[in-house]
Amino acid sequence: MGVLRLQLPTDPRWVNIVEKNIEEILTDHAWCEQKAATNAITIITNNSEHQDLVQDLLALAKEEIDHFEQVHNIIIKRGLKLGRERKDDYVNELYLYMKKSGDGSRVSGLVERLLFSAMIEARSCERFKVLSENIQDEELAVFYRELMESEAGHYTTFITYARKYGIGIDVEKRWREWLAFEESIISNYGKAETIHG
């Protein structure tokens, strides 16, 4: 799937599920943006010695919070409610893979966290593309098209820093392994009205 290199595309019929419960997809999406901001801050906290990474991830975190606000504004405008934070089984599976994949070194920990982040951004970007091209709601089609471009930029940021700071690690090989793992689990998803569900 082009630059993202995802191995398995989302079935466009997933959008039919989404359209039956717009409030749920918007709530889930809002919390995805909040978690993305929190993840960027966590990476900064654990790797504050890398000034360029800190600056770029601060900008990324601000953008994710801005996206949270944009989704929340759509929810308010439509007379809907922001529900409680949702569990994201897809991200949890990626998280467990990340935790067991590192060798315990700081460099490995950073690379794994960056590839974990890149993977989530890549799939989110792909899901936003599917939404923008298939959803009947014109406002949301435009909205998801704009966010798709932003997510692609975030994906690139994480991959770039993994390559820059992954000294002694074959980052390209690790990314191929991440892509293969993601392919092995993504077929279980795309059946619920959530961004990754």
GROMACS .gro file of C-alpha atoms in nm:
model
  197
    1MET     CA    1   0.000   0.000   0.000
    2GLY     CA    2   0.241   0.256  -0.129
    3VAL     CA    3   0.464   0.453   0.104
    4LEU     CA    4   0.307   0.306   0.421
    5ARG     CA    5   0.400  -0.049   0.313
    6LEU     CA    6   0.107  -0.202   0.502
    7GLN     CA    7   0.055  -0.561   0.391
    8LEU     CA    8  -0.323  -0.589   0.419
    9PRO     CA    9  -0.568  -0.313   0.316
   10THR     CA   10  -0.885  -0.232   0.507
   11ASP     CA   11  -1.201  -0.363   0.344
   12PRO     CA   12  -1.402  -0.054   0.237
   13ARG     CA   13  -1.717  -0.226   0.371
   14TRP     CA   14  -1.586  -0.137   0.719
   15VAL     CA   15  -1.721   0.213   0.649
   16ASN     CA   16  -2.075   0.067   0.635
   17ILE     CA   17  -2.029  -0.042   0.997
   18VAL     CA   18  -1.891   0.301   1.093
   19GLU     CA   19  -2.184   0.485   0.936
   20LYS     CA   20  -2.432   0.304   1.161
   21ASN     CA   21  -2.277   0.465   1.470
   22ILE     CA   22  -2.106   0.797   1.398
   23GLU     CA   23  -2.106   0.891   1.768
   24GLU     CA   24  -1.899   0.583   1.850
   25ILE     CA   25  -1.637   0.635   1.576
   26LEU     CA   26  -1.599   1.001   1.676
   27THR     CA   27  -1.559   0.916   2.045
   28ASP     CA   28  -1.305   0.644   1.967
   29HIS     CA   29  -1.120   0.875   1.728
   30ALA     CA   30  -1.101   1.155   1.985
   31TRP     CA   31  -0.941   0.924   2.238
   32CYS     CA   32  -0.698   0.791   1.975
   33GLU     CA   33  -0.574   1.147   1.927
   34GLN     CA   34  -0.536   1.198   2.304
   35LYS     CA   35  -0.340   0.874   2.337
   36ALA     CA   36  -0.116   0.973   2.045
   37ALA     CA   37  -0.032   1.300   2.221
   38THR     CA   38   0.041   1.113   2.545
   39ASN     CA   39   0.262   0.865   2.358
   40ALA     CA   40   0.468   1.149   2.207
   41ILE     CA   41   0.515   1.305   2.552
   42THR     CA   42   0.625   0.967   2.691
   43ILE     CA   43   0.891   0.935   2.421
   44ILE     CA   44   1.013   1.289   2.501
   45THR     CA   45   1.025   1.211   2.874
   46ASN     CA   46   1.236   0.899   2.820
   47ASN     CA   47   1.468   1.046   2.554
   48SER     CA   48   1.511   1.411   2.648
   49GLU     CA   49   1.879   1.415   2.548
   50HIS     CA   50   1.782   1.422   2.178
   51GLN     CA   51   1.697   1.788   2.124
   52ASP     CA   52   1.568   1.748   1.767
   53LEU     CA   53   1.343   1.459   1.865
   54VAL     CA   54   1.208   1.661   2.161
   55GLN     CA   55   1.127   1.959   1.938
   56ASP     CA   56   0.959   1.753   1.666
   57LEU     CA   57   0.758   1.540   1.907
   58LEU     CA   58   0.644   1.848   2.099
   59ALA     CA   59   0.505   1.981   1.772
   60LEU     CA   60   0.348   1.642   1.700
   61ALA     CA   61   0.189   1.623   2.047
   62LYS     CA   62   0.039   1.970   2.000
   63GLU     CA   63  -0.101   1.864   1.664
   64GLU     CA   64  -0.257   1.551   1.814
   65ILE     CA   65  -0.423   1.757   2.089
   66ASP     CA   66  -0.547   1.996   1.820
   67HIS     CA   67  -0.697   1.696   1.639
   68PHE     CA   68  -0.862   1.586   1.964
   69GLU     CA   69  -1.017   1.931   1.989
   70GLN     CA   70  -1.132   1.922   1.625
   71VAL     CA   71  -1.305   1.586   1.675
   72HIS     CA   72  -1.459   1.708   2.001
   73ASN     CA   73  -1.591   2.017   1.824
   74ILE     CA   74  -1.759   1.796   1.561
   75ILE     CA   75  -1.915   1.590   1.840
   76ILE     CA   76  -2.052   1.906   2.007
   77LYS     CA   77  -2.172   2.056   1.676
   78ARG     CA   78  -2.373   1.741   1.604
   79GLY     CA   79  -2.533   1.733   1.948
   80LEU     CA   80  -2.349   1.414   2.039
   81LYS     CA   81  -2.153   1.329   2.352
   82LEU     CA   82  -1.787   1.239   2.398
   83GLY     CA   83  -1.809   0.899   2.559
   84ARG     CA   84  -1.559   0.747   2.799
   85GLU     CA   85  -1.216   0.640   2.678
   86ARG     CA   86  -1.230   0.323   2.471
   87LYS     CA   87  -1.004   0.020   2.497
   88ASP     CA   88  -0.803  -0.032   2.177
   89ASP     CA   89  -0.727  -0.403   2.138
   90TYR     CA   90  -0.529  -0.346   1.818
   91VAL     CA   91  -0.291  -0.098   1.986
   92ASN     CA   92  -0.266  -0.326   2.290
   93GLU     CA   93  -0.150  -0.614   2.069
   94LEU     CA   94   0.113  -0.389   1.912
   95TYR     CA   95   0.217  -0.271   2.259
   96LEU     CA   96   0.271  -0.627   2.383
   97TYR     CA   97   0.476  -0.705   2.071
   98MET     CA   98   0.688  -0.394   2.137
   99LYS     CA   99   0.744  -0.487   2.503
  100LYS     CA  100   0.872  -0.835   2.421
  101SER     CA  101   1.078  -0.727   2.118
  102GLY     CA  102   1.345  -0.503   2.271
  103ASP     CA  103   1.679  -0.628   2.401
  104GLY     CA  104   1.661  -0.416   2.716
  105SER     CA  105   1.897  -0.142   2.596
  106ARG     CA  106   1.789   0.223   2.579
  107VAL     CA  107   1.858   0.232   2.204
  108SER     CA  108   1.644  -0.074   2.141
  109GLY     CA  109   1.371   0.063   2.367
  110LEU     CA  110   1.364   0.388   2.172
  111VAL     CA  111   1.360   0.217   1.833
  112GLU     CA  112   1.082  -0.019   1.935
  113ARG     CA  113   0.872   0.269   2.074
  114LEU     CA  114   0.923   0.470   1.755
  115LEU     CA  115   0.831   0.174   1.532
  116PHE     CA  116   0.526   0.101   1.749
  117SER     CA  117   0.424   0.465   1.702
  118ALA     CA  118   0.493   0.457   1.328
  119MET     CA  119   0.281   0.144   1.292
  120ILE     CA  120  -0.021   0.303   1.461
  121GLU     CA  121   0.014   0.619   1.252
  122ALA     CA  122   0.045   0.417   0.931
  123ARG     CA  123  -0.272   0.216   0.997
  124SER     CA  124  -0.461   0.524   1.118
  125CYS     CA  125  -0.358   0.706   0.800
  126GLU     CA  126  -0.483   0.414   0.589
  127ARG     CA  127  -0.813   0.400   0.781
  128PHE     CA  128  -0.863   0.776   0.737
  129LYS     CA  129  -0.807   0.732   0.363
  130VAL     CA  130  -1.069   0.457   0.347
  131LEU     CA  131  -1.311   0.677   0.543
  132SER     CA  132  -1.247   0.984   0.327
  133GLU     CA  133  -1.310   0.788   0.007
  134ASN     CA  134  -1.615   0.589   0.118
  135ILE     CA  135  -1.814   0.770   0.385
  136GLN     CA  136  -2.136   0.936   0.266
  137ASP     CA  137  -2.108   1.221   0.517
  138GLU     CA  138  -1.941   1.501   0.318
  139GLU     CA  139  -1.811   1.692   0.620
  140LEU     CA  140  -1.641   1.383   0.758
  141ALA     CA  141  -1.504   1.284   0.415
  142VAL     CA  142  -1.321   1.618   0.392
  143PHE     CA  143  -1.215   1.603   0.758
  144TYR     CA  144  -1.063   1.256   0.725
  145ARG     CA  145  -0.886   1.349   0.402
  146GLU     CA  146  -0.711   1.634   0.584
  147LEU     CA  147  -0.620   1.418   0.882
  148MET     CA  148  -0.490   1.142   0.655
  149GLU     CA  149  -0.218   1.378   0.529
  150SER     CA  150  -0.125   1.475   0.884
  151GLU     CA  151  -0.099   1.111   0.998
  152ALA     CA  152   0.131   1.034   0.704
  153GLY     CA  153   0.362   1.309   0.829
  154HIS     CA  154   0.362   1.163   1.180
  155TYR     CA  155   0.445   0.818   1.044
  156THR     CA  156   0.743   0.968   0.859
  157THR     CA  157   0.863   1.149   1.173
  158PHE     CA  158   0.870   0.829   1.380
  159ILE     CA  159   1.039   0.620   1.109
  160THR     CA  160   1.300   0.891   1.047
  161TYR     CA  161   1.398   0.907   1.415
  162ALA     CA  162   1.410   0.529   1.446
  163ARG     CA  163   1.662   0.526   1.161
  164LYS     CA  164   1.858   0.821   1.302
  165TYR     CA  165   1.895   0.695   1.659
  166GLY     CA  166   1.886   0.319   1.599
  167ILE     CA  167   2.263   0.291   1.604
  168GLY     CA  168   2.370  -0.073   1.587
  169ILE     CA  169   2.017  -0.189   1.498
  170ASP     CA  170   1.901  -0.297   1.153
  171VAL     CA  171   1.596  -0.069   1.164
  172GLU     CA  172   1.483  -0.163   0.814
  173LYS     CA  173   1.479  -0.533   0.910
  174ARG     CA  174   1.289  -0.451   1.231
  175TRP     CA  175   1.034  -0.248   1.036
  176ARG     CA  176   0.974  -0.542   0.801
  177GLU     CA  177   0.916  -0.760   1.109
  178TRP     CA  178   0.671  -0.502   1.247
  179LEU     CA  179   0.487  -0.498   0.915
  180ALA     CA  180   0.465  -0.878   0.913
  181PHE     CA  181   0.338  -0.884   1.272
  182GLU     CA  182   0.078  -0.617   1.195
  183GLU     CA  183  -0.040  -0.817   0.895
  184SER     CA  184  -0.084  -1.121   1.121
  185ILE     CA  185  -0.324  -0.936   1.353
  186ILE     CA  186  -0.506  -0.679   1.139
  187SER     CA  187  -0.735  -0.936   0.976
  188ASN     CA  188  -0.901  -0.968   1.319
  189TYR     CA  189  -1.003  -0.602   1.300
  190GLY     CA  190  -1.213  -0.381   1.074
  191LYS     CA  191  -1.536  -0.522   1.215
  192ALA     CA  192  -1.632  -0.247   1.462
  193GLU     CA  193  -1.714   0.125   1.450
  194THR     CA  194  -1.376   0.227   1.592
  195ILE     CA  195  -1.065   0.358   1.414
  196HIS     CA  196  -0.876   0.031   1.454
  197GLY     CA  197  -1.164  -0.200   1.549
   0.00000   0.00000   0.00000
